Amino acid sequence: MSDEEDDIILSELNDEELVQQMFDDLYDGLKEEIEEAVNILLERKWEPYRILTEALVGGMTIVGADFRDGILFVPEVLLAANAMKGGMFILKPLLAETGAPRMGKMVIGTVKGDIHDIGKNLVSMMMEGAGFEVVDLGINNAVDAYIDAIKAEEADILGMSALLTTTMPYMKVVIDTMVEMGIRDDYVVLVGGAPLNEEFGKAIGADSYCRDAAVAVETAKEYMARKHNQLAAG
Amino acid sequence: MSPSMTHTADDATLATTGLAPDGDGQILLLACGALAREILDIKARNGWDHLDLTCLPAILHVHPERITDAVRDAVAKHKDQYAKIYVVYADCGTGGLLQAACAELGVEMVQGPHCYAFFDGVQAFEDRGEVTSFFLTDFLVRQFDSFVWKPLGLDRHPELLSMYFGNYEALVYLAQTHDPALVEMARAHAERMGLRFEHRQTGYGDLETTLEGWAAP
């Protein structure tokens, strides 16, 4: 970042300039600046949900697009996510108080034998940013953990993540168990992780393979819209 | 240094460029550059002059999504010059796509999820179930900065370390050779990552037995 940009005083920017600056700061992974800007917008009486969607999710969407296009790489995305997390930490309690819209509920976790959670954590955060309630089961989840959680939480969506070729087949174990129990069609099953692909997602009986967090959010929204339309029609 | 190593490119070249074939032999081994030294050593010790070796850039290790197409292109490039081609890659993070491509191309590949598994022995590796261990081979110990530290951005952003490795407990160095300097280097990598260190002497494991099968008349 140049010296000129270092001199920017966030509180002196108007709303539009400040949101643009937040996009830049998210892109550069500047957590403290994002936290400061979120507080400034709150002081200016912005609704927490508006800050979340217009400034934070808006900025992360740019990061996600540049990641997909090979302009940004994993370290930069992680720094951006960390900055967004700082903003989310401030907003989260306020979102609950102000009755932000709820898109649906997702249970998410990394599969048994796998301890990798970077992708899963990104998806969790972006899903929360998009208005989903997320129950994160963490890493190394056996089939029972998933099944118990989707039932107890009355989830709409089950998300499973794996980074290893050796652990990704476990997703099929979970889906097959859901089929055996007769509950497969009660949930939307989304899968993701570096070694996965579209064909794998289809082969194991998932509803969709999501190549990154932004795709996961869009896919989840589509399924929820479809579900609402079906309910309305029924 | 084994006699074969005089024919091996240096690590940096193997990482970014790979290795061209000599043009001798009826069988081509199409391998990852990270395996060049090991394969040339096994080949020299067994006198397998009918095997030629070419390597793709080892740095594909950090871009597994590019491996399958790179292997396809290399098979197409060399198939007319050799009676048979074998692919010395395991799945290597391709999620089954390399296996499917090899089946389609009619070429065999090494079994197992990755080189750590076949050096350790695929079955033994699976049985151990060390899900919280991070593995390094001789090549990866030597090339740690280029293959781990820098691609993950840890040279610029060390604060990301816990995001990447917070769930790991140990760094296991799977050693192909007896080299005290490499052991110390691996120990230092473990320390840098904040992980417990373990040194396991594997030799060439399933790589050697697989090549024996392929080299047999």
Short mmCIF file of C-alpha atoms in Angstrom, two decimals:
data_model
loop_
_atom_site.label_atom_id
_atom_site.label_comp_id
_atom_site.label_asym_id
_atom_site.label_seq_id
_atom_site.Cartn_x
_atom_site.Cartn_y
_atom_site.Cartn_z
CA MET A 1 0.00 0.00 0.00
CA SER A 2 1.37 3.45 -0.87
CA ASP A 3 2.10 6.22 1.64
CA GLU A 4 -0.69 8.23 0.13
CA GLU A 5 -3.18 5.49 0.99
CA ASP A 6 -1.70 5.17 4.46
CA ASP A 7 -2.76 8.74 5.12
CA ILE A 8 -6.44 8.11 4.50
CA ILE A 9 -8.58 8.98 7.51
CA LEU A 10 -11.55 6.65 7.33
CA SER A 11 -13.88 8.83 9.36
CA GLU A 12 -13.41 11.70 6.90
CA LEU A 13 -14.71 9.68 3.95
CA ASN A 14 -18.35 9.85 2.95
CA ASP A 15 -20.34 6.60 3.01
CA GLU A 16 -19.71 5.70 -0.61
CA GLU A 17 -15.99 6.40 -0.37
CA LEU A 18 -15.78 4.50 2.89
CA VAL A 19 -17.40 1.37 1.43
CA GLN A 20 -15.01 1.56 -1.53
CA GLN A 21 -12.13 1.90 0.91
CA MET A 22 -13.42 -1.14 2.80
CA PHE A 23 -13.34 -3.12 -0.44
CA ASP A 24 -9.67 -2.10 -0.83
CA ASP A 25 -8.87 -2.85 2.81
CA LEU A 26 -10.53 -6.25 2.65
CA TYR A 27 -8.59 -6.97 -0.52
CA ASP A 28 -5.40 -6.05 1.33
CA GLY A 29 -6.39 -8.03 4.42
CA LEU A 30 -6.33 -5.04 6.78
CA LYS A 31 -8.32 -6.25 9.77
CA GLU A 32 -7.95 -3.19 12.01
CA GLU A 33 -9.05 -0.83 9.23
CA ILE A 34 -12.10 -3.00 8.55
CA GLU A 35 -13.03 -3.03 12.24
CA GLU A 36 -12.66 0.75 12.37
CA ALA A 37 -14.77 1.24 9.25
CA VAL A 38 -17.53 -1.07 10.56
CA ASN A 39 -17.69 0.99 13.75
CA ILE A 40 -17.84 4.23 11.76
CA LEU A 41 -20.76 2.94 9.68
CA LEU A 42 -22.55 1.82 12.85
CA GLU A 43 -22.08 5.30 14.28
CA ARG A 44 -23.61 6.64 11.07
CA LYS A 45 -26.66 4.50 11.83
CA TRP A 46 -26.18 1.95 9.11
CA GLU A 47 -28.12 -1.27 9.80
CA PRO A 48 -25.72 -4.08 10.71
CA TYR A 49 -27.15 -6.24 7.92
CA ARG A 50 -26.47 -3.48 5.40
CA ILE A 51 -22.85 -3.17 6.52
CA LEU A 52 -22.48 -6.91 6.29
CA THR A 53 -23.92 -7.30 2.81
CA GLU A 54 -22.87 -4.08 1.08
CA ALA A 55 -19.42 -3.59 2.58
CA LEU A 56 -18.09 -6.92 3.85
CA VAL A 57 -19.74 -9.46 1.57
CA GLY A 58 -19.43 -7.01 -1.32
CA GLY A 59 -15.69 -6.75 -0.72
CA MET A 60 -15.25 -10.50 -0.26
CA THR A 61 -17.09 -11.11 -3.52
CA ILE A 62 -14.36 -9.16 -5.32
CA VAL A 63 -11.73 -11.19 -3.47
CA GLY A 64 -13.52 -14.42 -4.41
CA ALA A 65 -13.75 -13.45 -8.07
CA ASP A 66 -10.05 -12.59 -8.24
CA PHE A 67 -9.20 -15.86 -6.51
CA ARG A 68 -11.21 -17.75 -9.08
CA ASP A 69 -9.48 -15.85 -11.89
CA GLY A 70 -6.03 -16.67 -10.52
CA ILE A 71 -5.24 -13.05 -9.59
CA LEU A 72 -5.28 -13.70 -5.85
CA PHE A 73 -3.99 -16.82 -4.11
CA VAL A 74 -4.83 -18.65 -0.90
CA PRO A 75 -2.66 -16.52 1.45
CA GLU A 76 -4.31 -13.30 0.27
CA VAL A 77 -7.78 -14.82 0.55
CA LEU A 78 -7.01 -15.93 4.11
CA LEU A 79 -5.87 -12.45 5.06
CA ALA A 80 -9.01 -10.97 3.53
CA ALA A 81 -11.13 -13.54 5.38
CA ASN A 82 -9.37 -12.68 8.60
CA ALA A 83 -10.18 -9.01 8.06
CA MET A 84 -13.81 -9.83 7.33
CA LYS A 85 -13.91 -11.96 10.47
CA GLY A 86 -12.90 -8.88 12.45
CA GLY A 87 -15.88 -7.00 11.04
CA MET A 88 -18.23 -9.94 11.52
CA PHE A 89 -17.22 -10.22 15.17
CA ILE A 90 -18.56 -6.72 15.75
CA LEU A 91 -21.70 -7.23 13.68
CA LYS A 92 -22.78 -10.71 14.72
CA PRO A 93 -24.41 -9.86 18.08
CA LEU A 94 -26.06 -6.81 16.51
CA LEU A 95 -27.47 -8.87 13.64
CA ALA A 96 -29.30 -11.09 16.10
CA GLU A 97 -30.73 -8.03 17.89
CA THR A 98 -31.87 -6.26 14.74
CA GLY A 99 -33.67 -9.22 13.22
CA ALA A 100 -31.64 -9.64 10.06
CA PRO A 101 -33.27 -11.91 7.46
CA ARG A 102 -32.60 -15.65 7.79
CA MET A 103 -31.94 -17.48 4.55
CA GLY A 104 -31.80 -20.97 6.03
CA LYS A 105 -29.74 -23.17 8.28
CA MET A 106 -26.61 -25.10 7.37
CA VAL A 107 -24.69 -27.77 9.24
CA ILE A 108 -21.12 -27.95 7.99
CA GLY A 109 -18.03 -29.97 8.85
CA THR A 110 -14.86 -31.58 7.54
CA VAL A 111 -15.18 -35.33 7.10
CA LYS A 112 -13.72 -38.10 9.23
CA GLY A 113 -9.96 -38.51 8.94
CA ASP A 114 -9.48 -34.98 7.69
CA ILE A 115 -8.30 -32.05 9.79
CA HIS A 116 -8.27 -29.36 7.10
CA ASP A 117 -10.66 -26.52 7.74
CA ILE A 118 -9.55 -23.47 5.79
CA GLY A 119 -12.09 -23.95 3.00
CA LYS A 120 -14.82 -24.97 5.40
CA ASN A 121 -14.21 -21.92 7.58
CA LEU A 122 -14.37 -19.65 4.55
CA VAL A 123 -17.67 -21.19 3.49
CA SER A 124 -19.07 -20.87 7.03
CA MET A 125 -18.15 -17.22 7.15
CA MET A 126 -19.52 -16.39 3.72
CA MET A 127 -22.72 -18.31 4.41
CA GLU A 128 -23.20 -16.34 7.63
CA GLY A 129 -22.51 -13.18 5.68
CA ALA A 130 -25.26 -14.17 3.25
CA GLY A 131 -27.76 -14.55 6.07
CA PHE A 132 -27.57 -18.28 6.74
CA GLU A 133 -27.39 -19.67 10.23
CA VAL A 134 -24.37 -21.95 10.32
CA VAL A 135 -23.66 -24.77 12.75
CA ASP A 136 -20.01 -25.64 12.32
CA LEU A 137 -19.09 -29.14 13.48
CA GLY A 138 -15.37 -28.56 13.00
CA ILE A 139 -13.01 -31.24 11.70
CA ASN A 140 -12.84 -35.04 11.59
CA ASN A 141 -16.59 -35.75 11.65
CA ALA A 142 -18.01 -39.26 11.58
CA VAL A 143 -21.35 -39.98 9.98
CA ASP A 144 -23.23 -39.91 13.31
CA ALA A 145 -22.03 -36.40 14.05
CA TYR A 146 -23.49 -35.15 10.78
CA ILE A 147 -26.77 -37.03 11.10
CA ASP A 148 -27.31 -36.06 14.73
CA ALA A 149 -26.61 -32.40 13.94
CA ILE A 150 -28.83 -32.04 10.88
CA LYS A 151 -31.71 -33.61 12.82
CA ALA A 152 -31.19 -31.72 16.05
CA GLU A 153 -30.66 -28.40 14.31
CA GLU A 154 -33.46 -28.97 11.79
CA ALA A 155 -31.02 -27.89 9.12
CA ASP A 156 -31.88 -27.15 5.51
CA ILE A 157 -28.41 -27.81 4.17
CA LEU A 158 -25.60 -30.23 4.97
CA GLY A 159 -22.15 -29.10 3.87
CA MET A 160 -19.19 -31.48 3.80
CA SER A 161 -15.58 -30.62 3.13
CA ALA A 162 -12.43 -32.68 2.47
CA LEU A 163 -8.94 -31.77 1.35
CA LEU A 164 -7.59 -35.27 0.87
CA THR A 165 -8.16 -37.81 -1.87
CA THR A 166 -8.21 -40.42 0.87
CA THR A 167 -10.97 -38.76 2.89
CA MET A 168 -13.31 -37.44 0.20
CA PRO A 169 -14.99 -40.86 -0.33
CA TYR A 170 -16.30 -40.59 3.23
CA MET A 171 -18.86 -38.09 1.95
CA LYS A 172 -20.53 -40.98 0.16
CA VAL A 173 -20.72 -42.91 3.44
CA VAL A 174 -22.67 -40.02 4.96
CA ILE A 175 -24.99 -39.65 1.97
CA ASP A 176 -25.58 -43.41 1.74
CA THR A 177 -26.48 -43.46 5.42
CA MET A 178 -28.96 -40.66 4.85
CA VAL A 179 -30.50 -42.67 2.01
CA GLU A 180 -30.73 -45.79 4.20
CA MET A 181 -32.43 -43.75 6.90
CA GLY A 182 -34.88 -42.32 4.37
CA ILE A 183 -33.87 -38.74 5.14
CA ARG A 184 -31.68 -37.94 2.13
CA ASP A 185 -34.28 -35.80 0.37
CA ASP A 186 -35.01 -33.79 3.50
CA TYR A 187 -31.71 -31.93 3.10
CA VAL A 188 -29.68 -30.22 0.43
CA VAL A 189 -26.19 -31.75 0.41
CA LEU A 190 -23.36 -29.53 -0.78
CA VAL A 191 -19.77 -30.79 -1.00
CA GLY A 192 -16.46 -29.06 -1.58
CA GLY A 193 -12.68 -29.27 -1.20
CA ALA A 194 -9.62 -29.01 -3.37
CA PRO A 195 -9.48 -32.54 -4.83
CA LEU A 196 -13.23 -32.74 -5.52
CA ASN A 197 -14.85 -32.08 -8.84
CA GLU A 198 -18.29 -31.97 -10.45
CA GLU A 199 -18.21 -35.65 -11.48
CA PHE A 200 -17.33 -36.75 -7.96
CA GLY A 201 -20.18 -34.72 -6.50
CA LYS A 202 -22.63 -36.39 -8.88
CA ALA A 203 -21.17 -39.86 -8.35
CA ILE A 204 -21.63 -39.77 -4.58
CA GLY A 205 -25.16 -38.40 -4.78
CA ALA A 206 -24.57 -34.86 -3.52
CA ASP A 207 -26.89 -32.14 -4.75
CA SER A 208 -24.01 -29.92 -5.81
CA TYR A 209 -20.26 -29.63 -5.81
CA CYS A 210 -19.17 -26.09 -4.92
CA ARG A 211 -15.75 -25.08 -6.17
CA ASP A 212 -15.35 -22.19 -3.76
CA ALA A 213 -17.08 -20.27 -0.99
CA ALA A 214 -18.81 -17.82 -3.32
CA VAL A 215 -20.26 -20.67 -5.38
CA ALA A 216 -21.40 -22.38 -2.18
CA VAL A 217 -23.32 -19.27 -1.15
CA GLU A 218 -24.95 -18.83 -4.55
CA THR A 219 -25.84 -22.53 -4.76
CA ALA A 220 -27.30 -22.53 -1.25
CA LYS A 221 -29.39 -19.46 -2.07
CA GLU A 222 -30.73 -21.11 -5.23
CA TYR A 223 -31.76 -24.24 -3.36
CA MET A 224 -33.44 -22.22 -0.64
CA ALA A 225 -35.32 -20.13 -3.22
CA ARG A 226 -36.44 -23.36 -4.91
CA LYS A 227 -37.56 -24.78 -1.58
CA HIS A 228 -39.58 -21.66 -0.78
CA ASN A 229 -41.17 -21.71 -4.23
CA GLN A 230 -42.14 -25.38 -3.76
CA LEU A 231 -43.62 -24.64 -0.38
CA ALA A 232 -45.55 -21.69 -1.81
CA ALA A 233 -46.81 -23.80 -4.71
CA GLY A 234 -47.71 -26.72 -2.41
CA MET B 1 26.38 -39.39 -4.37
CA SER B 2 25.26 -42.33 -6.46
CA PRO B 3 26.60 -42.57 -10.05
CA SER B 4 23.11 -41.91 -11.41
CA MET B 5 22.96 -38.52 -9.78
CA THR B 6 25.48 -37.15 -12.22
CA HIS B 7 22.64 -37.34 -14.79
CA THR B 8 20.10 -35.65 -12.55
CA ALA B 9 19.25 -32.01 -12.90
CA ASP B 10 19.56 -29.93 -9.75
CA ASP B 11 16.54 -29.54 -7.48
CA ALA B 12 15.66 -26.08 -8.74
CA THR B 13 15.53 -27.29 -12.36
CA LEU B 14 13.55 -30.37 -11.36
CA ALA B 15 11.13 -28.12 -9.52
CA THR B 16 10.43 -25.69 -12.33
CA THR B 17 11.41 -27.39 -15.59
CA GLY B 18 11.55 -31.11 -14.95
CA LEU B 19 13.82 -33.51 -16.79
CA ALA B 20 13.99 -34.38 -20.49
CA PRO B 21 14.35 -38.04 -21.47
CA ASP B 22 17.72 -39.36 -22.70
CA GLY B 23 15.99 -40.90 -25.68
CA ASP B 24 17.31 -44.41 -24.86
CA GLY B 25 15.26 -47.42 -23.82
CA GLN B 26 11.94 -48.93 -24.86
CA ILE B 27 10.03 -47.98 -21.75
CA LEU B 28 9.48 -44.41 -20.58
CA LEU B 29 8.87 -43.54 -16.96
CA LEU B 30 6.91 -40.30 -16.84
CA ALA B 31 7.45 -39.00 -13.32
CA CYS B 32 7.14 -36.09 -10.96
CA GLY B 33 10.40 -34.13 -10.76
CA ALA B 34 10.43 -34.71 -7.00
CA LEU B 35 11.14 -38.40 -7.72
CA ALA B 36 13.95 -38.00 -10.27
CA ARG B 37 16.88 -38.73 -7.99
CA GLU B 38 15.19 -41.73 -6.43
CA ILE B 39 14.14 -43.26 -9.76
CA LEU B 40 17.56 -42.74 -11.35
CA ASP B 41 19.19 -44.32 -8.31
CA ILE B 42 16.90 -47.38 -8.42
CA LYS B 43 17.43 -47.65 -12.18
CA ALA B 44 21.22 -47.44 -11.91
CA ARG B 45 21.43 -49.95 -9.04
CA ASN B 46 19.36 -52.46 -10.99
CA GLY B 47 20.98 -51.80 -14.36
CA TRP B 48 17.64 -51.09 -16.03
CA ASP B 49 19.02 -49.54 -19.20
CA HIS B 50 15.80 -50.27 -21.05
CA LEU B 51 14.01 -47.68 -18.89
CA ASP B 52 14.19 -44.01 -19.79
CA LEU B 53 13.01 -41.22 -17.51
CA THR B 54 11.36 -37.89 -18.09
CA CYS B 55 10.00 -35.67 -15.34
CA LEU B 56 7.36 -33.00 -15.20
CA PRO B 57 8.13 -29.96 -13.05
CA ALA B 58 7.91 -30.97 -9.40
CA ILE B 59 6.21 -27.68 -8.54
CA LEU B 60 2.98 -29.19 -9.91
CA HIS B 61 2.87 -30.66 -6.40
CA VAL B 62 1.40 -27.34 -5.25
CA HIS B 63 -0.96 -27.14 -8.26
CA PRO B 64 -2.50 -30.62 -8.36
CA GLU B 65 -5.30 -29.38 -10.60
CA ARG B 66 -2.70 -29.04 -13.37
CA ILE B 67 -1.18 -32.51 -13.07
CA THR B 68 -3.69 -34.50 -15.12
CA ASP B 69 -3.46 -32.29 -18.20
CA ALA B 70 0.33 -32.13 -17.92
CA VAL B 71 0.50 -35.94 -17.84
CA ARG B 72 -1.91 -36.20 -20.79
CA ASP B 73 0.22 -33.81 -22.83
CA ALA B 74 3.45 -35.63 -21.97
CA VAL B 75 2.00 -39.05 -22.85
CA ALA B 76 0.83 -37.65 -26.20
CA LYS B 77 4.25 -36.11 -26.81
CA HIS B 78 6.26 -39.27 -26.12
CA LYS B 79 3.98 -42.17 -27.00
CA ASP B 80 5.37 -42.71 -30.51
CA GLN B 81 8.99 -43.00 -29.29
CA TYR B 82 8.43 -45.74 -26.68
CA ALA B 83 6.88 -49.20 -26.59
CA LYS B 84 5.33 -48.43 -23.23
CA ILE B 85 4.88 -45.49 -20.88
CA TYR B 86 4.37 -45.73 -17.12
CA VAL B 87 3.22 -42.78 -15.03
CA VAL B 88 5.18 -42.40 -11.79
CA TYR B 89 2.57 -40.35 -9.99
CA ALA B 90 0.10 -41.45 -7.36
CA ASP B 91 -3.24 -39.65 -7.17
CA CYS B 92 -1.38 -36.60 -5.85
CA GLY B 93 -4.47 -34.54 -5.07
CA THR B 94 -6.11 -34.99 -8.47
CA GLY B 95 -9.19 -36.51 -6.86
CA GLY B 96 -9.19 -39.56 -9.14
CA LEU B 97 -8.88 -37.55 -12.34
CA LEU B 98 -5.32 -38.75 -13.02
CA GLN B 99 -6.41 -42.35 -12.53
CA ALA B 100 -9.27 -41.85 -14.97
CA ALA B 101 -6.98 -40.17 -17.52
CA CYS B 102 -4.40 -42.97 -17.26
CA ALA B 103 -7.11 -45.59 -17.75
CA GLU B 104 -8.31 -43.73 -20.82
CA LEU B 105 -4.76 -43.40 -22.18
CA GLY B 106 -4.02 -47.06 -21.45
CA VAL B 107 -1.06 -46.35 -19.16
CA GLU B 108 -0.41 -47.61 -15.65
CA MET B 109 0.32 -45.35 -12.70
CA VAL B 110 1.56 -45.85 -9.14
CA GLN B 111 -1.11 -46.91 -6.64
CA GLY B 112 -1.85 -44.83 -3.58
CA PRO B 113 -2.84 -41.31 -2.67
CA HIS B 114 0.59 -39.64 -2.94
CA CYS B 115 4.34 -40.15 -2.73
CA TYR B 116 4.33 -40.09 1.09
CA ALA B 117 2.12 -43.15 1.02
CA PHE B 118 4.14 -45.13 -1.48
CA PHE B 119 7.47 -44.33 0.19
CA ASP B 120 6.02 -45.39 3.54
CA GLY B 121 4.21 -48.34 1.93
CA VAL B 122 0.62 -47.64 0.86
CA GLN B 123 -0.93 -50.19 3.22
CA ALA B 124 1.27 -49.23 6.19
CA PHE B 125 0.51 -45.57 5.56
CA GLU B 126 -3.22 -46.23 5.52
CA ASP B 127 -3.04 -48.44 8.60
CA ARG B 128 -1.21 -45.77 10.60
CA GLY B 129 -3.99 -43.26 9.95
CA GLU B 130 -1.83 -40.33 10.96
CA VAL B 131 -4.35 -37.65 10.16
CA THR B 132 -2.65 -34.97 12.22
CA SER B 133 0.80 -35.43 10.63
CA PHE B 134 2.40 -33.35 7.94
CA PHE B 135 4.79 -35.34 5.73
CA LEU B 136 8.03 -34.45 4.01
CA THR B 137 10.25 -36.55 1.73
CA ASP B 138 13.95 -35.98 0.99
CA PHE B 139 13.04 -33.70 -1.90
CA LEU B 140 10.50 -31.74 0.10
CA VAL B 141 12.89 -31.30 3.02
CA ARG B 142 15.44 -29.80 0.63
CA GLN B 143 12.82 -27.70 -1.16
CA PHE B 144 10.73 -26.79 1.87
CA ASP B 145 10.82 -23.05 1.26
CA SER B 146 9.83 -23.32 -2.40
CA PHE B 147 7.19 -26.01 -1.91
CA VAL B 148 5.67 -25.20 1.48
CA TRP B 149 6.68 -21.95 3.10
CA LYS B 150 6.54 -19.54 0.15
CA PRO B 151 3.50 -20.97 -1.72
CA LEU B 152 1.51 -20.69 1.51
CA GLY B 153 2.66 -17.09 1.89
CA LEU B 154 4.31 -17.80 5.25
CA ASP B 155 7.45 -15.89 4.24
CA ARG B 156 5.31 -12.74 3.94
CA HIS B 157 2.60 -13.54 6.47
CA PRO B 158 3.86 -15.81 9.26
CA GLU B 159 0.67 -15.01 11.17
CA LEU B 160 -1.14 -17.43 8.84
CA LEU B 161 0.76 -20.40 10.29
CA SER B 162 -1.94 -21.39 12.77
CA MET B 163 -4.66 -21.14 10.10
CA TYR B 164 -2.78 -23.66 7.96
CA PHE B 165 -1.29 -25.97 10.57
CA GLY B 166 -3.24 -25.33 13.75
CA ASN B 167 -4.83 -28.80 13.59
CA TYR B 168 -1.55 -30.61 12.93
CA GLU B 169 0.51 -32.23 15.67
CA ALA B 170 3.61 -33.68 14.03
CA LEU B 171 5.94 -33.31 11.09
CA VAL B 172 7.01 -36.75 9.88
CA TYR B 173 10.13 -36.86 7.74
CA LEU B 174 9.90 -39.95 5.53
CA ALA B 175 13.56 -40.41 4.63
CA GLN B 176 14.62 -42.10 1.42
CA THR B 177 18.32 -41.75 2.15
CA HIS B 178 20.51 -41.76 5.27
CA ASP B 179 21.55 -38.14 5.47
CA PRO B 180 22.03 -36.57 8.93
CA ALA B 181 22.05 -33.09 7.41
CA LEU B 182 18.58 -33.63 5.95
CA VAL B 183 17.32 -34.95 9.29
CA GLU B 184 18.50 -31.77 10.98
CA MET B 185 16.98 -29.66 8.24
CA ALA B 186 13.64 -31.48 8.66
CA ARG B 187 13.84 -31.02 12.42
CA ALA B 188 14.30 -27.28 11.89
CA HIS B 189 11.26 -27.19 9.59
CA ALA B 190 9.19 -28.89 12.29
CA GLU B 191 10.37 -26.36 14.84
CA ARG B 192 9.48 -23.51 12.52
CA MET B 193 5.99 -24.96 12.12
CA GLY B 194 5.61 -25.56 15.84
CA LEU B 195 5.16 -29.31 15.32
CA ARG B 196 6.59 -32.37 17.04
CA PHE B 197 9.29 -33.97 14.88
CA GLU B 198 9.49 -37.59 13.80
CA HIS B 199 12.09 -39.15 11.53
CA ARG B 200 11.06 -42.34 9.76
CA GLN B 201 13.50 -44.20 7.50
CA THR B 202 11.41 -45.56 4.61
CA GLY B 203 13.90 -46.07 1.78
CA TYR B 204 12.08 -46.24 -1.53
CA GLY B 205 9.15 -48.32 -0.25
CA ASP B 206 6.52 -49.24 -2.82
CA LEU B 207 8.22 -47.08 -5.45
CA GLU B 208 10.97 -49.65 -5.85
CA THR B 209 8.66 -52.66 -5.97
CA THR B 210 6.39 -50.91 -8.48
CA LEU B 211 9.34 -50.11 -10.74
CA GLU B 212 10.57 -53.72 -10.42
CA GLY B 213 7.24 -54.89 -11.77
CA TRP B 214 7.35 -52.44 -14.65
CA ALA B 215 10.99 -53.18 -15.50
CA ALA B 216 10.45 -56.94 -15.70
CA PRO B 217 10.54 -58.33 -19.23
#
